[in-house]
mmCIF file of C-alpha atoms in Angstrom:
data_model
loop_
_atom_site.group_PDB
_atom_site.id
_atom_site.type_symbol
_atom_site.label_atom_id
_atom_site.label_comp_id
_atom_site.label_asym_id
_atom_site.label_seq_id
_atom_site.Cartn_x
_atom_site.Cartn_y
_atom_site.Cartn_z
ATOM 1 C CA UNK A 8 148.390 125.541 77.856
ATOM 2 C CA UNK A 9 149.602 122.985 75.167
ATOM 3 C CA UNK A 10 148.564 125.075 72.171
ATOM 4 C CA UNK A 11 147.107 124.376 68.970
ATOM 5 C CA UNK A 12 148.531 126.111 65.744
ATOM 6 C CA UNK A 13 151.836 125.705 64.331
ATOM 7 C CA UNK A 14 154.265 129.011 64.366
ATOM 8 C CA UNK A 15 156.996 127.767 63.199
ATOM 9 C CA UNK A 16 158.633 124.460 61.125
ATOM 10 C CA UNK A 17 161.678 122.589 61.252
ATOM 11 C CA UNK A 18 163.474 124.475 58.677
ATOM 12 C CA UNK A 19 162.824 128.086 60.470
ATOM 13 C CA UNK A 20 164.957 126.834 63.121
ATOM 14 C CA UNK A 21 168.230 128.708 62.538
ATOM 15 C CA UNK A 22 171.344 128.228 64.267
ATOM 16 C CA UNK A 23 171.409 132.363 65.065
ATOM 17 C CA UNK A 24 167.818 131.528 66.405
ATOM 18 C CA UNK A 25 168.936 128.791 69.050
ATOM 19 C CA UNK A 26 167.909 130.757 72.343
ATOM 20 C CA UNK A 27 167.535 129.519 75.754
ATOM 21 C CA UNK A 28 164.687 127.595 75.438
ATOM 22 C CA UNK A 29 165.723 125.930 72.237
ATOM 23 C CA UNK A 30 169.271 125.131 73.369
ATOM 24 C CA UNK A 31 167.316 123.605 76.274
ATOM 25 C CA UNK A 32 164.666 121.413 74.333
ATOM 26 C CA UNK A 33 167.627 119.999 72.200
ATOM 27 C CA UNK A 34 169.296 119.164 75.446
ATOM 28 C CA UNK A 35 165.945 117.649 76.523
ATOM 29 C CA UNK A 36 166.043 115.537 73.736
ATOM 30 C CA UNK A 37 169.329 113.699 73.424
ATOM 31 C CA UNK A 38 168.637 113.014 77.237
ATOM 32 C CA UNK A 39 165.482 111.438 76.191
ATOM 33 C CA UNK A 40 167.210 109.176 73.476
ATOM 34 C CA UNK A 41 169.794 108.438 75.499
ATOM 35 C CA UNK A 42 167.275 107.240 77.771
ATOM 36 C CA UNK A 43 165.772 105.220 75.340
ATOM 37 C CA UNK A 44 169.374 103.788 73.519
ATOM 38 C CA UNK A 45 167.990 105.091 70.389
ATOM 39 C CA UNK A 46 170.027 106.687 67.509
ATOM 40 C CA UNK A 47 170.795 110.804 68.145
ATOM 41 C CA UNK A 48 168.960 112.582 66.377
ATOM 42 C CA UNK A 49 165.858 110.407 66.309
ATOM 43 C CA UNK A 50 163.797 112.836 67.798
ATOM 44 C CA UNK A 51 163.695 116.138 66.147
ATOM 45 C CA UNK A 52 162.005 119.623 66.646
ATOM 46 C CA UNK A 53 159.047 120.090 64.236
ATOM 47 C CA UNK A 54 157.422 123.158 64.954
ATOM 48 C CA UNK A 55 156.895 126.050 67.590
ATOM 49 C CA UNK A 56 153.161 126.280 68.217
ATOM 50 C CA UNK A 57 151.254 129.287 69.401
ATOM 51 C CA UNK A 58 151.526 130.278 73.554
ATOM 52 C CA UNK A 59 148.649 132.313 73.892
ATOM 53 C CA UNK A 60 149.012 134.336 76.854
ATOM 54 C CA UNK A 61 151.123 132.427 78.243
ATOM 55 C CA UNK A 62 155.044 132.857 79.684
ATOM 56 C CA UNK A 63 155.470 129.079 78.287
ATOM 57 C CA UNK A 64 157.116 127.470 74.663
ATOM 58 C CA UNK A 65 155.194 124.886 73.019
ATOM 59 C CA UNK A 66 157.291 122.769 70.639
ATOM 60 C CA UNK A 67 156.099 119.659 68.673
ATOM 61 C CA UNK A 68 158.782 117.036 68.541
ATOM 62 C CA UNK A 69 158.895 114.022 66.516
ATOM 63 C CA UNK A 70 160.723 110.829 65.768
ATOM 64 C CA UNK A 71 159.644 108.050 63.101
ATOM 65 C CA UNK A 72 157.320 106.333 65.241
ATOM 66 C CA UNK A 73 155.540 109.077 67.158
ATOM 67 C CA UNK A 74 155.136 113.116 68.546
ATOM 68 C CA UNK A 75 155.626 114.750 71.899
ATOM 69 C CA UNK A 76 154.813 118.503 73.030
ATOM 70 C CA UNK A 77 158.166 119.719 74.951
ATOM 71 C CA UNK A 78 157.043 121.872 77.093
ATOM 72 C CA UNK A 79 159.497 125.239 77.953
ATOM 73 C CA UNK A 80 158.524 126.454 81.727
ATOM 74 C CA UNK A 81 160.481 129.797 82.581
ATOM 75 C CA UNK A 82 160.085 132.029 85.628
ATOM 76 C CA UNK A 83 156.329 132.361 86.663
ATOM 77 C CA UNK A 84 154.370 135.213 85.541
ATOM 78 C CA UNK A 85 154.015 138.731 87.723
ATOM 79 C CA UNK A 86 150.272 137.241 88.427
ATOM 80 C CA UNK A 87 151.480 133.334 89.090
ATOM 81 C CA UNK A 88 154.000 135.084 91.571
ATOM 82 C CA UNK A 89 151.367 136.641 93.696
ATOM 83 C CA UNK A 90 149.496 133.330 93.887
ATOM 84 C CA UNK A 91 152.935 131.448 95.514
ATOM 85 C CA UNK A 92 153.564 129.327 92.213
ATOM 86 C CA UNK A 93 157.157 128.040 91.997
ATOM 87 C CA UNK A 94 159.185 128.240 89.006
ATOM 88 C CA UNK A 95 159.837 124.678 86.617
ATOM 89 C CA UNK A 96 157.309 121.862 86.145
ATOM 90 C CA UNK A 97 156.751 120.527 89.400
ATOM 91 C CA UNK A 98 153.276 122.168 89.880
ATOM 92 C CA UNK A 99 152.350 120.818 86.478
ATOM 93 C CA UNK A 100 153.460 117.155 87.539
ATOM 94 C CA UNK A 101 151.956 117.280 91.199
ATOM 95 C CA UNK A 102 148.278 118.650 89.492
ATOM 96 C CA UNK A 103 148.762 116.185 86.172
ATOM 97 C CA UNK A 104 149.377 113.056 88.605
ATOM 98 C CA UNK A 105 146.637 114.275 91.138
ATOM 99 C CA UNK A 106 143.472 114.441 88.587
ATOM 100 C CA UNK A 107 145.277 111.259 86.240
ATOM 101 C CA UNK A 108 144.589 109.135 89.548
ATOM 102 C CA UNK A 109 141.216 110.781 90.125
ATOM 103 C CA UNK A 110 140.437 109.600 86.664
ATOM 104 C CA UNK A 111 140.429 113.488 85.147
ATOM 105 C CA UNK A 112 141.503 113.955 81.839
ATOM 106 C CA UNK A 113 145.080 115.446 81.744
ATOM 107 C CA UNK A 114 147.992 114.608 78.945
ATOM 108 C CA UNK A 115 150.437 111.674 79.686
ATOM 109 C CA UNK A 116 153.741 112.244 80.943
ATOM 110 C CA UNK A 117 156.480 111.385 78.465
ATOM 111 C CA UNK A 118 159.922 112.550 80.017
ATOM 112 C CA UNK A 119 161.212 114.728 82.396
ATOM 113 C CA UNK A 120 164.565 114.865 81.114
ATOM 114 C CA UNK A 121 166.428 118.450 81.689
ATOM 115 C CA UNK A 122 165.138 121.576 83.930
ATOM 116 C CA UNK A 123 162.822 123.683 82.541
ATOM 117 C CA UNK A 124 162.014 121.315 80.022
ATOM 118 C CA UNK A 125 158.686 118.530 79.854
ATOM 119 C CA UNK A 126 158.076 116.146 77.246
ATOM 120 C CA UNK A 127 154.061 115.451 77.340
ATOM 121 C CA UNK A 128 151.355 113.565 75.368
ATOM 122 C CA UNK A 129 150.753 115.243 72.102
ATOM 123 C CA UNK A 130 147.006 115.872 71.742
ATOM 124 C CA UNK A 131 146.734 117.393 68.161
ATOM 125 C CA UNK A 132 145.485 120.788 67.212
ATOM 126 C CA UNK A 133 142.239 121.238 68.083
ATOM 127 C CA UNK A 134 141.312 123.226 71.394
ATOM 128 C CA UNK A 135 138.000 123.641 71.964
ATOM 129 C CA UNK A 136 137.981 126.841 70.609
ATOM 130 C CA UNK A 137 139.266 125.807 67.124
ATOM 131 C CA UNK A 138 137.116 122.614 67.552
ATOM 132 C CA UNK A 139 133.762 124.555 67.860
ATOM 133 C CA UNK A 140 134.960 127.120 64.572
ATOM 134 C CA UNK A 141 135.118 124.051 62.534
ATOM 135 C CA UNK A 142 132.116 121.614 64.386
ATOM 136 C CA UNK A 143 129.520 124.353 65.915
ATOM 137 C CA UNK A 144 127.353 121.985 66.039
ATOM 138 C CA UNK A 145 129.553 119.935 69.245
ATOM 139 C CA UNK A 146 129.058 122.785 71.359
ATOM 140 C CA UNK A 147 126.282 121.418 73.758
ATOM 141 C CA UNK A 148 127.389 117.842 73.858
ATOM 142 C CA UNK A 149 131.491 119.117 74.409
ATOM 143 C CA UNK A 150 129.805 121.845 76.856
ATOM 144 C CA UNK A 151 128.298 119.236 78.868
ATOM 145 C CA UNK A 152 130.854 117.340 79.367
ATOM 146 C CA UNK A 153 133.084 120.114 80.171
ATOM 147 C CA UNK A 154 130.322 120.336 83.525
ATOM 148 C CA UNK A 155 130.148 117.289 84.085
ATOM 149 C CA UNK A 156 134.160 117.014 84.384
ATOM 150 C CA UNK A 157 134.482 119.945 86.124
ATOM 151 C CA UNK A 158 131.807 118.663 88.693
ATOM 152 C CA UNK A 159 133.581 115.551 89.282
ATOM 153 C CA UNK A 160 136.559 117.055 90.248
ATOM 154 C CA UNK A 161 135.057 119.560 92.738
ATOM 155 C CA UNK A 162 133.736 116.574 94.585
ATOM 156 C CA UNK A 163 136.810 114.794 94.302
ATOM 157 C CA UNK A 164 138.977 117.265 95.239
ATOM 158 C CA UNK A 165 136.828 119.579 97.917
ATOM 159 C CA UNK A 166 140.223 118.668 100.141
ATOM 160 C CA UNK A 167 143.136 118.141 97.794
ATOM 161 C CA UNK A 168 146.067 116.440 99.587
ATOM 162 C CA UNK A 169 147.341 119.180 102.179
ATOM 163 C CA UNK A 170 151.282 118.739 100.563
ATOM 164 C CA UNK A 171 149.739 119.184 97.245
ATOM 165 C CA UNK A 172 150.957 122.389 95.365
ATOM 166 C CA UNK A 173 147.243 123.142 94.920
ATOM 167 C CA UNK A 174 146.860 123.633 98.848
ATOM 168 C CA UNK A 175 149.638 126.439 98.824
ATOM 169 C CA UNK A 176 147.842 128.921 97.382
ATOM 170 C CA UNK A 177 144.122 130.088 97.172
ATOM 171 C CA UNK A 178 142.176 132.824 95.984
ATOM 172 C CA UNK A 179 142.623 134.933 99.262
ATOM 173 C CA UNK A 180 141.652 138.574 99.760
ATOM 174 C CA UNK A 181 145.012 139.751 98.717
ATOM 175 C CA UNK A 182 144.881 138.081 95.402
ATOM 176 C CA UNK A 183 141.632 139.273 94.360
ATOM 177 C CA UNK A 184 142.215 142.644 95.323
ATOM 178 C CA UNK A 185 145.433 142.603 93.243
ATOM 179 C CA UNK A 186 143.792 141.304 89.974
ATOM 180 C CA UNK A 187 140.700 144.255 90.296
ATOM 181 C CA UNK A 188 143.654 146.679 90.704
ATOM 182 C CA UNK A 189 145.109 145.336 87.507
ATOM 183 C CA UNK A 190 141.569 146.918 85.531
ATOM 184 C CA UNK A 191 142.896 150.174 86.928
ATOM 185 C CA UNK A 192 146.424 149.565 86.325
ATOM 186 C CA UNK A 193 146.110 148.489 82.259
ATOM 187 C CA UNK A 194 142.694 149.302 81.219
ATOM 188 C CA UNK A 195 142.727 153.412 82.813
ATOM 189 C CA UNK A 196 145.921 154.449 83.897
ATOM 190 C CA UNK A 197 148.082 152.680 81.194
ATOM 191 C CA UNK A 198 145.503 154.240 78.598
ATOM 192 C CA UNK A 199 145.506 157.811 79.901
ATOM 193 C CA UNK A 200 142.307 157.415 82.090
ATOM 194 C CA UNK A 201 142.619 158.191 85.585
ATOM 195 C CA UNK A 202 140.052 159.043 88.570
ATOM 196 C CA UNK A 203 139.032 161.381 90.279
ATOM 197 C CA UNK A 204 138.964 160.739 94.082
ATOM 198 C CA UNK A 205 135.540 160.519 94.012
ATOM 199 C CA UNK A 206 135.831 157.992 91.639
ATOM 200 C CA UNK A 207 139.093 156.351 93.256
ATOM 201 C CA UNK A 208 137.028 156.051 96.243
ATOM 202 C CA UNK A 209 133.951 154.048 94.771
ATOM 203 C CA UNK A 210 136.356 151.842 92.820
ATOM 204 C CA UNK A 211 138.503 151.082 95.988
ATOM 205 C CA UNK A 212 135.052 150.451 98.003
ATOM 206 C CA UNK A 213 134.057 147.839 95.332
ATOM 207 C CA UNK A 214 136.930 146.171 95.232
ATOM 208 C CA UNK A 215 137.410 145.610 98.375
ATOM 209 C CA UNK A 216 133.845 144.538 98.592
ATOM 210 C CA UNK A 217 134.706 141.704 95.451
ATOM 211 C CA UNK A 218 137.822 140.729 96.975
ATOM 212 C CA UNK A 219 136.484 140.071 100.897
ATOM 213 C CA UNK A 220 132.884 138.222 99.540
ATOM 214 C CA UNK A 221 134.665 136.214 97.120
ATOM 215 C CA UNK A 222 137.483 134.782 99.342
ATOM 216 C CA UNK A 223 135.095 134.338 102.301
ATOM 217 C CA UNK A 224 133.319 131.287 99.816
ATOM 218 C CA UNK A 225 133.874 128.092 100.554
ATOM 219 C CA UNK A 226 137.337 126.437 98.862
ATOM 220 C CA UNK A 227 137.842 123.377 96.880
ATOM 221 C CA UNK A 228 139.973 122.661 93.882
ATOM 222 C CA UNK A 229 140.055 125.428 91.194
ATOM 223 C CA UNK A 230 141.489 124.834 87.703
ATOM 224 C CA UNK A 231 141.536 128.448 87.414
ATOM 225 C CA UNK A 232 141.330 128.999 83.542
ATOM 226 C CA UNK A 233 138.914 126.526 82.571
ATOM 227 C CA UNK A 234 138.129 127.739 79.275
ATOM 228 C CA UNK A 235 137.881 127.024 75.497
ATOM 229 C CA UNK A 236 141.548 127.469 75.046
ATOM 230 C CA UNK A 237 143.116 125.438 77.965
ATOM 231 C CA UNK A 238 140.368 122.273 76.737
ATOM 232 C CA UNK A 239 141.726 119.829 73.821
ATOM 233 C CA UNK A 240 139.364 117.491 71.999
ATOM 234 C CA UNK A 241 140.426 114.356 70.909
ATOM 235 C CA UNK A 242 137.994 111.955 69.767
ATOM 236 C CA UNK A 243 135.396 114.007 70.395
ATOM 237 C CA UNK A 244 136.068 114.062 74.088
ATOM 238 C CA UNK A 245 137.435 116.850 76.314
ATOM 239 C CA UNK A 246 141.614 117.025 77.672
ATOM 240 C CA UNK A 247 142.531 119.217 80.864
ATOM 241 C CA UNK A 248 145.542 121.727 79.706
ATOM 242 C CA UNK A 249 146.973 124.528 81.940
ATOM 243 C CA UNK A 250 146.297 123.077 84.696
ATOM 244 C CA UNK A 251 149.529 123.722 86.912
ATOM 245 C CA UNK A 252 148.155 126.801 88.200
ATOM 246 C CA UNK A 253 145.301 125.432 90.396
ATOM 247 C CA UNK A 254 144.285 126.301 93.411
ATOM 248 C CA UNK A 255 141.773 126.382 96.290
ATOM 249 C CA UNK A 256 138.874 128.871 95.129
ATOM 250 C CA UNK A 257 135.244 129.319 95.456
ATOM 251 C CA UNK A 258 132.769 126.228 92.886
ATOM 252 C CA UNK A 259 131.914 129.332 90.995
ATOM 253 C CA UNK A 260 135.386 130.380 90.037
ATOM 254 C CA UNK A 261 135.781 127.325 86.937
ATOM 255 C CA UNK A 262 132.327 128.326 86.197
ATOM 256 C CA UNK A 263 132.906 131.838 85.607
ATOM 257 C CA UNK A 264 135.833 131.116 83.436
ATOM 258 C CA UNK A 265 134.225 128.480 81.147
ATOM 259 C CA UNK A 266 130.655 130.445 80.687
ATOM 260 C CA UNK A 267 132.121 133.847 80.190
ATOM 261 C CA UNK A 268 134.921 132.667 78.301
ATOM 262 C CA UNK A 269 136.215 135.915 76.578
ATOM 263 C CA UNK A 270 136.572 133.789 73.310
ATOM 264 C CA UNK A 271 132.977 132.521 72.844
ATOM 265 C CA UNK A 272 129.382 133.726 73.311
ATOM 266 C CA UNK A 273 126.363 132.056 75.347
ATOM 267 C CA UNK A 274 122.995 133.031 75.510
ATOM 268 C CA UNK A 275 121.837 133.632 79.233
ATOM 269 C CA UNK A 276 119.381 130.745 78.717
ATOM 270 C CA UNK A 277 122.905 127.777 77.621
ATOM 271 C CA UNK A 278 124.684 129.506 81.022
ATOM 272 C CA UNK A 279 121.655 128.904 82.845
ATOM 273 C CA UNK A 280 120.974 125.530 82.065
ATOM 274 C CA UNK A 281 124.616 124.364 82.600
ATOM 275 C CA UNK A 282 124.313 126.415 85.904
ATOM 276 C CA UNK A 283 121.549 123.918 86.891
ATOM 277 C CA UNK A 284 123.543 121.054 85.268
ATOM 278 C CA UNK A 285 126.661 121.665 87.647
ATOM 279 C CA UNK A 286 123.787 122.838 90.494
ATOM 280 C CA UNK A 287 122.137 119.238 90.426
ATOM 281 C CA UNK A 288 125.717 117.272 89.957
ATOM 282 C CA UNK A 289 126.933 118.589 92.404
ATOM 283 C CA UNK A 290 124.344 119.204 94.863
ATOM 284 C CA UNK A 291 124.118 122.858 95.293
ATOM 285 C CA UNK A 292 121.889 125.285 96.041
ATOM 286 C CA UNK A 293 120.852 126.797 92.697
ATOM 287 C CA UNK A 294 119.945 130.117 94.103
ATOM 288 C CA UNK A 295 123.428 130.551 95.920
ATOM 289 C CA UNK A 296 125.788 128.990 92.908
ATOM 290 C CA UNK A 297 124.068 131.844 90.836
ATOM 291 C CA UNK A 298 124.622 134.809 93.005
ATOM 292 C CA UNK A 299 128.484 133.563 93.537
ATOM 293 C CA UNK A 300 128.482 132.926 89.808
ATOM 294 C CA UNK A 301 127.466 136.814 89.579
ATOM 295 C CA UNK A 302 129.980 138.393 91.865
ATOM 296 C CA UNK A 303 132.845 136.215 90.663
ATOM 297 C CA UNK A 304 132.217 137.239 87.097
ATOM 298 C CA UNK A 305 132.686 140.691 88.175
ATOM 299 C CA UNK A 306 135.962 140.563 89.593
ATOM 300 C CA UNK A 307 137.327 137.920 86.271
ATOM 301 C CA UNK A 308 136.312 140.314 84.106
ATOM 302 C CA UNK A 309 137.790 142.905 84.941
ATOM 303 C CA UNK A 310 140.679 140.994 85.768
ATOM 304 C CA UNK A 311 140.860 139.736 82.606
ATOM 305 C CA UNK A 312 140.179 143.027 80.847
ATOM 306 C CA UNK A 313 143.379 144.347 82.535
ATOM 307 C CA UNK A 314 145.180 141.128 81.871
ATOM 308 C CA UNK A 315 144.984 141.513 78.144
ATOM 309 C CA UNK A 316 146.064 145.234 77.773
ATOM 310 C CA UNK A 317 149.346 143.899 80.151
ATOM 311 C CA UNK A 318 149.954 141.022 77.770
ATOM 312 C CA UNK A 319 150.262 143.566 74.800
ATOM 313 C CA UNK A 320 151.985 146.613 76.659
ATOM 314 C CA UNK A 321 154.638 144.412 78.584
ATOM 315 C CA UNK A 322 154.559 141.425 76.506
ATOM 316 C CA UNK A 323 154.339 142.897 73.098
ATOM 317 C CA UNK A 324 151.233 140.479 72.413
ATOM 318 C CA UNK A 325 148.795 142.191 70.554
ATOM 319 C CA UNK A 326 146.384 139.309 69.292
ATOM 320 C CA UNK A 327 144.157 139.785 72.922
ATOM 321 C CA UNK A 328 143.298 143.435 72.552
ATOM 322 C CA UNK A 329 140.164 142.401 70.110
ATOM 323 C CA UNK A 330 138.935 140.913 73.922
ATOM 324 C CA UNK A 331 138.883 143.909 75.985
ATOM 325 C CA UNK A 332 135.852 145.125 74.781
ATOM 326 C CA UNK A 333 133.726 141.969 74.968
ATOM 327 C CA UNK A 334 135.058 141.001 78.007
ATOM 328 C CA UNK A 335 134.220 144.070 79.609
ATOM 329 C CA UNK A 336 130.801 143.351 78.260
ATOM 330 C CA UNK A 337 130.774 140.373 79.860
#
């Protein structure tokens, strides 16, 4: 995602501090004004904003005139590996150019001027999660249109272009199965709580039952996080962030992720009217969109209970452990 909250200014930059990614950024950047026959040192690091959960840097960059976010890709993530990503920014330029020309909200594209490094659009600080703390009050209107994009890009996109990094991977049986596993790997075993076979045995049985159902769905385009986090508002309309992970999935998947966000709370009565919202866009059957919308929520869940206990033990990440619990809720 392109984050929102600063972690770091200018003058915490320390020459003992200059890793990898930094080295690489500054690199980045006299490439860029060299590109542009401007003065070195015109463009300048600002600030390391917050990653989330994710394996990326965010810096803010700035010159007299205007901002960038330079973007730090490194290898892909244990999960991104078993979904086929490659490492670098070419999955996040083939996805950013394929919705920009289907008229999708995504950042601009400002450079591409050293490896793992990718100057983009700065689009402020305000994620729809840090919108909707300050402007609660949005939260239908932004949640609307966060349907209504979503919907247009299903239809748009039901057969993405077959050399597209989106049509190399899918939510397959494998895949599925693997992220279920993941509950049992982080939120028993890693805690001290293991099964019995009894209780191996019903856990295996549903899991396979999750994984087979859900990959037997029809595909289309999946953003595959679409939730308060990976959405920026600017000018009181939604931006498309994290995006270079998409895939070919069931319609429910993006639903799932936005309506049982693990960061914000809906009453079943707002999930089921943007159910029928989406269900009436998009021409589905309103019965069957539900019962996918059920089963998929299962398997996120707990994959994303399991996700956050991973990010803190092999990550050293704390901040997500306040989800598990309401997320397992969920």
């Amino acid at each position: 995602m392109i984050p929102a909250a600063p972690k770091k200014t200018s003058g915490s930059f320390e020459k003992a501090e200059k890793d990898g990614a930094l080295r690489e950024i500054e690199e980045a950047l006299d490439a860029h004004e060299r590109a542009l026959h401007v003065e070195p040192g015109t463009w300048t690091l600002a600030s390391e904003l917050d990653g989330g959960a994710s394996t990326r840097r965010f810096f803010r960059v700035v010159s007299p005139e205007s901002s960038a976010i330079a973007m730090y890709t490194p290898l892909p993530s244990q999960e991104i590996s078993k979904a086929k990503q490659a490492s670098g920014n070419g999955p996040f330029l083939q996805v950013q150019q394929l919705l920009a020309a289907h008229d999708l909200p995504v950042p601009k594209i400002i450079a591409e001027e050293h490896g793992k490094v990718l100057l983009v659009e700065d689009l402020g600080d305000f994620t729809l999660a840090r919108h909707l703390e300050k402007y609660p009050e949005d939260r239908e209107l932004l949640y609307k249109q966060a349907i209504e994009l979503l919907a247009r890009a299903r239809l748009a996109l039901l057969e993405p272009p077959p050399e597209s990094s989106i049509c190399q991977r899918a939510f397959d049986e494998e895949l599925l199965r693997w992220e279920v596993e993941h509950f049992k790997d982080w939120v028993l075993e890693a805690r001290g709580i293991f099964l019995n076979s009894q209780q191996a045995s019903i856990f295996d049985n549903a899991a396979n039952f999750l994984a087979k159902h859900i990959a037997a769905l029809p595909r289309g385009f999946v953003h595959r996080d679409y939730q308060s986090r990976n959405l920026m508002v600017v000018n009181k309309g939604l931006v498309w962030i994290d995006f270079q992970d998409a895939m070919m999935g069931p319609r429910a998947y993006d639903l799932v992720a936005l309506l049982t966000d693990s960061y914000q709370s809906f009453s079943p009565n707002f999930i089921e009217e943007r159910l029928e919202q989406y269900a009436a866009l998009t021409g589905s059957p309103l019965q069957e969109l539900r019962q996918e919308f059920d089963l998929i929520t299962v398997q996120r869940k707990l994959k994303d209970a399991g996700r956050f206990i991973f990010i803190d033990r092999q990550n050293s990440n704390s901040q997500f452990l306040k989800f598990v619990n309401p997320t397992i809720r969920r």
